[in-house]
Coordinates of C-alpha atoms in Angstrom, one line a residue:
X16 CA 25.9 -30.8 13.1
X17 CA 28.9 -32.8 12.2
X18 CA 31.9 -31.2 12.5
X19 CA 34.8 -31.6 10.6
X20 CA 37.5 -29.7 13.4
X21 CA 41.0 -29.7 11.3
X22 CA 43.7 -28.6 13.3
X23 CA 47.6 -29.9 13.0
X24 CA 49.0 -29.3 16.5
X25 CA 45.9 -30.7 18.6
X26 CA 46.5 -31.4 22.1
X27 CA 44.5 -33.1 24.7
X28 CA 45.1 -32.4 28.9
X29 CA 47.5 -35.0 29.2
X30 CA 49.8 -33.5 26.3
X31 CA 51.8 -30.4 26.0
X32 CA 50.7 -27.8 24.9
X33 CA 47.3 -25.1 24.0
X34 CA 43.9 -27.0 24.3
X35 CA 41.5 -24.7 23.2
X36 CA 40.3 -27.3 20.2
X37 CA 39.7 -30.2 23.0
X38 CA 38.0 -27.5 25.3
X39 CA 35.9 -26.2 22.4
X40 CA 35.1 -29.7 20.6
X41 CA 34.0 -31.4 23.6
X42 CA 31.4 -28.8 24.8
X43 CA 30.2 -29.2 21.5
X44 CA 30.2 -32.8 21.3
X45 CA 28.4 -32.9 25.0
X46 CA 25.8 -30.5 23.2
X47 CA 24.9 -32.9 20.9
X48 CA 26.9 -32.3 18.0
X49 CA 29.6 -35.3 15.8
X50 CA 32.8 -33.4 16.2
X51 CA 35.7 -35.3 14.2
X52 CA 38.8 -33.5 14.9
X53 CA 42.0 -34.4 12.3
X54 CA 45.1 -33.8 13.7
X55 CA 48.8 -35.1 13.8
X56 CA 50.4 -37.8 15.7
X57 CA 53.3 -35.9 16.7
X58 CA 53.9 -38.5 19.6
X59 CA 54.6 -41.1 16.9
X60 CA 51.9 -43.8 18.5
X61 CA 50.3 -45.0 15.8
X62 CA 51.7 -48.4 14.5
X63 CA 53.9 -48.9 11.8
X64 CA 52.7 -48.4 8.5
X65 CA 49.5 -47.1 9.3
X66 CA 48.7 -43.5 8.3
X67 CA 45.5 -43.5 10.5
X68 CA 44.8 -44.2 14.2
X69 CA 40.8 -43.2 15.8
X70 CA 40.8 -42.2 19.4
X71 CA 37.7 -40.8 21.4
X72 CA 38.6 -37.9 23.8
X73 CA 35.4 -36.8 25.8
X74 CA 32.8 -37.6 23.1
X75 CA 35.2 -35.9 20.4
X76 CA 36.2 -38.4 17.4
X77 CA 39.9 -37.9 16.8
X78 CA 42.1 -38.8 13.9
X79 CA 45.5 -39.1 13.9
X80 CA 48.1 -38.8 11.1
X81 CA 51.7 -39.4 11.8
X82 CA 53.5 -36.4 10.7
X83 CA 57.0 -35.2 13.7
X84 CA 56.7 -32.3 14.6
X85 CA 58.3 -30.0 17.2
X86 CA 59.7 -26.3 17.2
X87 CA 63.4 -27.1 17.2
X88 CA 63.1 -28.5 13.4
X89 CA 64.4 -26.3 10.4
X90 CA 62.1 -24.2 8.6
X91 CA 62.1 -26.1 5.5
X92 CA 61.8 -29.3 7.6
X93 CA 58.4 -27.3 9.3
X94 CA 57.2 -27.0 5.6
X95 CA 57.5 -30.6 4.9
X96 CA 55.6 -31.4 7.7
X97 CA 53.0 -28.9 6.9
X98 CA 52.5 -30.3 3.5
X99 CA 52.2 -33.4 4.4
X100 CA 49.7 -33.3 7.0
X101 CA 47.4 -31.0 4.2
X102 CA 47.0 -33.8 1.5
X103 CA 46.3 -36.4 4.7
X104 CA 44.1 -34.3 6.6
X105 CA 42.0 -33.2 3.4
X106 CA 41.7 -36.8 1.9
X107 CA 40.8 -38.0 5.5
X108 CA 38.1 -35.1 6.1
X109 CA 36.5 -36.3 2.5
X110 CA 36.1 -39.5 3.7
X111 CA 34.7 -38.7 6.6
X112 CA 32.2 -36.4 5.6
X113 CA 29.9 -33.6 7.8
X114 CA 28.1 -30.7 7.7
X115 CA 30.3 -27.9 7.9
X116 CA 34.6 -27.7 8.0
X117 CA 36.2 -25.8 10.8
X118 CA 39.8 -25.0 10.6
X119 CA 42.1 -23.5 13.1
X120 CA 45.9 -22.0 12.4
X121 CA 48.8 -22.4 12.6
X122 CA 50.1 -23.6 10.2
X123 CA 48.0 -21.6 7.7
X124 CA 48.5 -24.5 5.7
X125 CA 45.6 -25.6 6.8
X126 CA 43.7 -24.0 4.8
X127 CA 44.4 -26.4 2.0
X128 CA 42.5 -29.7 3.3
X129 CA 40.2 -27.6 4.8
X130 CA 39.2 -25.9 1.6
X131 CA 40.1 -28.9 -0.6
X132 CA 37.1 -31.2 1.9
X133 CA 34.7 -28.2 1.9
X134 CA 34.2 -27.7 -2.2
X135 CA 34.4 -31.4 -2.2
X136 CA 31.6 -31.7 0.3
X137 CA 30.2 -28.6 -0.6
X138 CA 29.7 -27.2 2.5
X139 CA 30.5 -24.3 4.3
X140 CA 34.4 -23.9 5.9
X141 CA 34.6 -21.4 9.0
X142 CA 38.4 -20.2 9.1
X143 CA 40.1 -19.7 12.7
X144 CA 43.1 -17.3 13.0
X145 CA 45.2 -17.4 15.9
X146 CA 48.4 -16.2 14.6
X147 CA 48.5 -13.2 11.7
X148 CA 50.7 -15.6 9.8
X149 CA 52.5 -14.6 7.3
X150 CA 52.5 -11.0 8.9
X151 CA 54.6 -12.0 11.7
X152 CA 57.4 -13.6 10.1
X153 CA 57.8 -11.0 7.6
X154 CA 58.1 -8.0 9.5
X155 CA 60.6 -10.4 11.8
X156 CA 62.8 -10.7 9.1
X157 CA 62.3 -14.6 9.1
X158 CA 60.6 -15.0 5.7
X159 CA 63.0 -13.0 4.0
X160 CA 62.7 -15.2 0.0
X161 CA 60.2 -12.8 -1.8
X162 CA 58.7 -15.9 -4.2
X163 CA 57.9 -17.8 -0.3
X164 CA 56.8 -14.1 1.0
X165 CA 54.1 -14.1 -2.1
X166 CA 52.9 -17.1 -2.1
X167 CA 52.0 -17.0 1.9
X168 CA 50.2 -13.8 1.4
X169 CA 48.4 -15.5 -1.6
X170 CA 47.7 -18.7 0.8
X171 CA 46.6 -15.4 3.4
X172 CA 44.2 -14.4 0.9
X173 CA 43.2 -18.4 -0.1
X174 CA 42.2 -18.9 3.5
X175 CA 39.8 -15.4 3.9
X176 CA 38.3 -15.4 0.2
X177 CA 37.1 -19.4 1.1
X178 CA 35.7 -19.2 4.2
X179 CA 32.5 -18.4 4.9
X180 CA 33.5 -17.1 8.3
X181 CA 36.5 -16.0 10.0
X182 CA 36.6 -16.6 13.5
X183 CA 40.0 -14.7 15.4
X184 CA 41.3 -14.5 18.8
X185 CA 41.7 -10.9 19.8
X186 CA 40.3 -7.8 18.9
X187 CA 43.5 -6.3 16.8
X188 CA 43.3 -10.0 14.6
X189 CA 40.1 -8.8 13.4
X190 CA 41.2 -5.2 12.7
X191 CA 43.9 -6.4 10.6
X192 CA 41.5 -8.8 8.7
X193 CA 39.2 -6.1 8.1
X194 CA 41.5 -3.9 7.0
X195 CA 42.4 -6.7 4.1
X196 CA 38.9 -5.9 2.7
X197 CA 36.9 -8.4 4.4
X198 CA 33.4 -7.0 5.8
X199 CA 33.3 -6.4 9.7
X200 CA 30.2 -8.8 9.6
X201 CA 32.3 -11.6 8.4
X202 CA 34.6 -11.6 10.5
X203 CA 34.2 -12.1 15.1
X204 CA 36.4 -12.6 17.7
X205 CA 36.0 -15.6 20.0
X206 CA 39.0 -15.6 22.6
X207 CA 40.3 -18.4 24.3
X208 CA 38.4 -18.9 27.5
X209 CA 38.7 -19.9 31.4
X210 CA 37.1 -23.3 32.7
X211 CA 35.3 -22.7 35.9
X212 CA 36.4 -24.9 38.7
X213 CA 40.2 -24.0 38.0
X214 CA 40.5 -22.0 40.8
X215 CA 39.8 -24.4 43.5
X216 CA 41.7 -26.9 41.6
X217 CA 45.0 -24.5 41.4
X218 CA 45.0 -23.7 44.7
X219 CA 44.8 -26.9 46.2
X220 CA 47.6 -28.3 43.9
X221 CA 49.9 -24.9 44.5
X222 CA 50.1 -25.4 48.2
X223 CA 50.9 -28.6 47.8
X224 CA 53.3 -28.4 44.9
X225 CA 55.1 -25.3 47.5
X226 CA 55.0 -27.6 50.2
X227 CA 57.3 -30.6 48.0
X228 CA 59.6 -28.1 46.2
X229 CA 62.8 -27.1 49.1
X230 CA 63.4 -24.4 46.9
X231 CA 60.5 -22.5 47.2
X232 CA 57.9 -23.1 50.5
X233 CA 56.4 -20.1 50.8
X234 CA 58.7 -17.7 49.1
X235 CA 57.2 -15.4 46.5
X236 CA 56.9 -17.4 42.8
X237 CA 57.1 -15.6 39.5
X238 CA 56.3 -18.3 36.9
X239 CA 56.4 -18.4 33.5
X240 CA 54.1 -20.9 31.6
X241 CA 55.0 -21.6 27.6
X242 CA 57.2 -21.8 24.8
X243 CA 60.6 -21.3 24.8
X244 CA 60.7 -20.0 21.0
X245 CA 62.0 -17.1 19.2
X246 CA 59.0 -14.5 19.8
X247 CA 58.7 -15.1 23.4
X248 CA 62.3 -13.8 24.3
X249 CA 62.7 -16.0 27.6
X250 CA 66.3 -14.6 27.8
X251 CA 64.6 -11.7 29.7
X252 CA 63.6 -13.8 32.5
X253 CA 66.9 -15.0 32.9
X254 CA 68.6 -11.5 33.0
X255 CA 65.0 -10.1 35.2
X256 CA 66.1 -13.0 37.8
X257 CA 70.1 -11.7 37.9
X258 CA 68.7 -8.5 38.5
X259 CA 66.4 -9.5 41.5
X260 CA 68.5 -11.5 43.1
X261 CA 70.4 -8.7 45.0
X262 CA 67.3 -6.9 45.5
X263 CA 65.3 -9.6 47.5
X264 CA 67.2 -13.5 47.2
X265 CA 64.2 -14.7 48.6
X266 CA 61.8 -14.1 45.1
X267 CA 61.8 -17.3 42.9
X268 CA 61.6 -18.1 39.2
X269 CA 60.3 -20.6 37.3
X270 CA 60.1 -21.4 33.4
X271 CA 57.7 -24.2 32.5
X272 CA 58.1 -25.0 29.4
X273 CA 60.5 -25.9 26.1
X274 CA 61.7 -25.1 23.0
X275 CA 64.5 -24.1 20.8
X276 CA 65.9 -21.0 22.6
X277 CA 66.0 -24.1 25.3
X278 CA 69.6 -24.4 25.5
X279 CA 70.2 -20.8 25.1
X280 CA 68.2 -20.0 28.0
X281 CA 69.7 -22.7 30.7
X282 CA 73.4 -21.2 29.3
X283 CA 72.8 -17.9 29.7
X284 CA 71.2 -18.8 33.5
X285 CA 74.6 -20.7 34.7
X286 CA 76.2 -17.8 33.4
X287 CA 74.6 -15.2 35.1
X288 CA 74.5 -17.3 38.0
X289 CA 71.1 -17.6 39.1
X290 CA 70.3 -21.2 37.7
X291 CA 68.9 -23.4 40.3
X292 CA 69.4 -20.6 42.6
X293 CA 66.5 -18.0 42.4
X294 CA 65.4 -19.3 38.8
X295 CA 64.0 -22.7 38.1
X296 CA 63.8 -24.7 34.3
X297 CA 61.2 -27.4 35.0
X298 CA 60.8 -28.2 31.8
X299 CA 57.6 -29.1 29.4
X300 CA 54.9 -30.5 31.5
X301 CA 51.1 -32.4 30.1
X302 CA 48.8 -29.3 30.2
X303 CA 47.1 -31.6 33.3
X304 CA 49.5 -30.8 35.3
X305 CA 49.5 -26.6 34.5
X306 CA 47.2 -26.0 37.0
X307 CA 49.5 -26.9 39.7
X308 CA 52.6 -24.0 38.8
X309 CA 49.5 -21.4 38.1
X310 CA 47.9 -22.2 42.1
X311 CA 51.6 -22.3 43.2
X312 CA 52.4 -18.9 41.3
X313 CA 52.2 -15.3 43.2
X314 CA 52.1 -13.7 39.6
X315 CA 52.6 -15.0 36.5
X316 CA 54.6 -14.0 33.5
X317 CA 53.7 -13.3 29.7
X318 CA 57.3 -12.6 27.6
X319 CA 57.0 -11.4 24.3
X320 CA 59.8 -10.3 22.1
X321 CA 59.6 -6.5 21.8
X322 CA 57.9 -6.3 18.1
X323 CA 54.7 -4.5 17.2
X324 CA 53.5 -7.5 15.1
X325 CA 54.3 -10.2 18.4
X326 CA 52.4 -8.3 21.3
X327 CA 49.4 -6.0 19.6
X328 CA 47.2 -8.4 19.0
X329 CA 48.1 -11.3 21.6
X330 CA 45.6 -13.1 23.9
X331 CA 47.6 -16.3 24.8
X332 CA 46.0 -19.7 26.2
X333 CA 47.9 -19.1 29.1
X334 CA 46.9 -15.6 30.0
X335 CA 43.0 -17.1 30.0
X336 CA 44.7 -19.6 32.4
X337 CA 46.4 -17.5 34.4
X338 CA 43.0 -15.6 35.1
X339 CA 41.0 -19.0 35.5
X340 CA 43.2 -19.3 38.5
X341 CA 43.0 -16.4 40.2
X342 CA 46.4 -15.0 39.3
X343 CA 48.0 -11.5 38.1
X344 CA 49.5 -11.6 34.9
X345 CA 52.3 -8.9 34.4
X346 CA 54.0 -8.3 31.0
X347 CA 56.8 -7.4 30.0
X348 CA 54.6 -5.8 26.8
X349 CA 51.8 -3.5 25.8
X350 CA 48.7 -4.8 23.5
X351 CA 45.4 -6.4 23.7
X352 CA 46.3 -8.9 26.4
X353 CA 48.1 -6.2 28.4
X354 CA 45.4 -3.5 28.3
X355 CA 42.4 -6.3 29.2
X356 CA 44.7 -7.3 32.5
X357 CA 46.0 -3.8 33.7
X358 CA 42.9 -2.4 33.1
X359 CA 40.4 -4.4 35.0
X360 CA 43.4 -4.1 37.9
X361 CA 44.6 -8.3 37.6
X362 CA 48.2 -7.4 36.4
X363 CA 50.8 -5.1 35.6
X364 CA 53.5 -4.1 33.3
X365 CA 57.2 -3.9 33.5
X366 CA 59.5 -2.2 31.4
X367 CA 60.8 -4.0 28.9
X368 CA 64.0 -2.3 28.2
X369 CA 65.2 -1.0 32.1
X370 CA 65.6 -4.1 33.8
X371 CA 66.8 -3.2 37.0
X372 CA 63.5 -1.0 37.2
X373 CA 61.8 -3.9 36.0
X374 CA 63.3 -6.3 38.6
X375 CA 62.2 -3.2 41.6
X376 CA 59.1 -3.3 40.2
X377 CA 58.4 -6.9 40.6
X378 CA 59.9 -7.3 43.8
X379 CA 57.7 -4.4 45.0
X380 CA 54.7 -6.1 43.4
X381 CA 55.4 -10.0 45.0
X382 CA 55.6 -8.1 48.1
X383 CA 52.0 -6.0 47.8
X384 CA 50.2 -8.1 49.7
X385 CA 47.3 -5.5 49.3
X386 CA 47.9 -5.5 45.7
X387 CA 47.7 -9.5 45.0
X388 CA 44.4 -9.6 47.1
X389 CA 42.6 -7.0 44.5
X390 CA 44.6 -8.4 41.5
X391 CA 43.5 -12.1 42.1
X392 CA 39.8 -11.1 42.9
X393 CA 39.9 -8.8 39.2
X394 CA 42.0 -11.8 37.6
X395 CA 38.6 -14.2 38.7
X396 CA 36.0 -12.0 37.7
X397 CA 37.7 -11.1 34.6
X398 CA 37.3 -15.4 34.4
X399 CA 33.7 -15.8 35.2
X400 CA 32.5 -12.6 33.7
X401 CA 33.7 -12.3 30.8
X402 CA 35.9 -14.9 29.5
X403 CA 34.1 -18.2 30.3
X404 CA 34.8 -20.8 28.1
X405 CA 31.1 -22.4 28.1
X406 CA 29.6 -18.9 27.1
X407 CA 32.5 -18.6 24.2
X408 CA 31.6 -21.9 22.9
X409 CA 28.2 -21.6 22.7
X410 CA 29.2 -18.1 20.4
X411 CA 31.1 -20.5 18.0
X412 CA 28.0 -22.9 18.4
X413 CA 26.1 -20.4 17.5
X414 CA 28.2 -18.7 14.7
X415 CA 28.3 -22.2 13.1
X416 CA 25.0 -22.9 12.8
X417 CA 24.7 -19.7 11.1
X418 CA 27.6 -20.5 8.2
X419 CA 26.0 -23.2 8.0
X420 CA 22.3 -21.7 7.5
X421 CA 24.1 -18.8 5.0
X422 CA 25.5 -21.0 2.7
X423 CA 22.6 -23.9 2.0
X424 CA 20.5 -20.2 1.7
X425 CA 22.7 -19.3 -1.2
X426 CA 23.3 -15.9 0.6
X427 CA 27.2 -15.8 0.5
X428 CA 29.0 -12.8 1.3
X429 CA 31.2 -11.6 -1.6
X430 CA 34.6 -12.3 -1.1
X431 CA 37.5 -9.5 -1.5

């Protein structure tokens, strides 16, 4: 096959940021397939004047628009940026041609190049969900202009009715999809996955990482891996280390990561008091160098804001990462992610209202050395077993072919 991969925010190891795209496209590539991905140049590398640069990344073909991007910018600046990436990517993923269009949000803009190159082409377009966008920012209060909320839902609906597949992330995505009006059938749920080998890697780079950082040696570690945004509601950690710190001053923090509660975040930490004294800000780091906080970590941390629509249906990159190396996961949330975690006995949740309880929790948690032993051992077989990302990407292997089969047959599924 050749693969038209559209996807705005693609990210290799050595940037910041999710790599599920790069992890998926280059077991496809080494499987035999041309896998184009079109993406933007958020770095700014490509020279002046030129809308196009053409790297290879592992086998992959990558094309690179410039269009800034980050998540401090103003919503209607995001909008701009969203737009303009859609008419390059879709007149760049004409002119390339393939077989088959595969798409992945956010943005759900997206869908407009991708749909735009697939009727061109005619060929099939597989659609990729990993946020329930505009769901999210509606019930957040975010997206409050009703013309913007109707045409989002419309460019919902644009995405679905086009795609001869929908591929989501987590179990509840696909419920909510389904419940739209869109057949179970057409619709799976391909997670994002663990690499094999991470475990070996993480802990070798922890114990070193420990053994360089004054701070921490071999003091308990909660870290906290991701963005620093408005669902993720990071100021928790900030007020879950002030509560801690009376309770055992030997427990350590750390946020890795950035974003626009950024500033926010560090403030609140000086003010509380615990800033470079139990709790840690290192900062955005290349995803490379994630593995080396994760082997370091005694648990890990997943923060979501406390909204229905944030943490039902969430199964984030770095949960799968967290698992890949060995590590408990508690939340500070219910949902999919949570349920998969606690349930197979690799994490735990704390309250997300009582934090003093929360904080006693923890500490009690860091300090169960009984309890990390069977928590890491259930976090690796949860990796290996069930979440590995070579058997997941031959599922969307698979499920491409297929689209592809389906729609040269003629035998389309009826659209909603």
């Amino acid at each position: 096959m050749k693969i038209l991969y559209l996807h705005q925010y693609f990210a290799t190891p050595e940037m910041s940021g999710g790599t599920r795209s790069y992890e998926m496209a280059r077991r496809l590539a080494a499987r035999g397939h041309d896998v184009h991905i079109i993406t933007s140049d958020r770095a700014g590398t490509a020279e002046a004047g030129a809308h196009w640069r053409v790297s290879r990344e592992d086998g992959v073909t990558v094309h690179w628009t410039p269009v800034h991007y980050d998540n401090r910018m103003s919503y209607s600046r995001r909008v701009v940026a969203f737009i303009s990436f859609a008419w390059r990517a879709g007149s760049r993923a004409i002119s390339v041609g393939g077989d088959l269009v595969y798409a992945t949000s956010t943005p759900l803009t997206i869908a407009l190049p991708a749909v735009r190159a697939a009727h061109r082409l005619r060929v099939p377009m597989v659609f990729e969900v990993r946020d329930l966008w505009p769901r999210v920012p509606i019930e957040l209060g975010v997206l409050r202009n009703t013309f913007l909320k109707w045409v989002a839902l419309k460019l919902e609906r644009y995405a679905y009715r086009n795609a001869e597949h929908i591929v989501t992330v987590a179990p509840g995505m696909k419920s909510w999809i389904v419940a739209l009006g869109y057949p179970e059938s057409s619709v799976s749920v391909i997670p994002h996955g663990c690499d094999a080998g991470l475990l070996k890697e993480s802990e070798q780079r922890g114990n070193a990482l420990r053994e360089s950082l004054t701070w921490l040696g071999d003091r308990p570690l909660a870290v906290y891996v991701g963005a620093l945004g408005l669902v993720n509601g990071t100021d928790y950690l900030v007020r879950l280390a002030a509560e801690t710190l009376p309770i055992d001053g030997e427990v350590r923090f750390a946020i890795v990561g950035d974003g626009r509660e950024m500033r926010l975040v560090s403030e609140l930490a000086s003010a509380l008091g615990v800033l470079d004294v139990n709790l840690f800000i290192v900062g955005a780091i290349p995803k490379a160098d994630v593995p080396s906080w994760l082997g370091a970590a005694t648990v890990t941390l997943s923060l979501i804001r406390d909204e229905t629509c944030l943490w039902e249906n969430v199964l984030t990159n770095k949960f799968f990462d967290s698992l890949g190396a060995g590590r408990p996961i508690v939340s500070n949330h219910p949902g999919d992610q949570t349920d998969v975690a606690v349930g197979a006995g690799a994490g735990a949740e704390l309250d997300a209202h009582d934090i003093p309880a929360a904080a006693s929790r923890l500490v009690q948690l860091v300090r169960d050395d009984v309890w990390l032993v069977g928590a890491r051992s259930a976090a690796t077989c949860l990796a290996t077993e069930r979440f590995d990302r070579d058997n997941l990407a031959t599922e969307l292997e698979d499920l491409l072919k297929r689209a592809i089969e389906t729609y040269r047959s003629g035998r389309r599924r009826a659209n909603p």
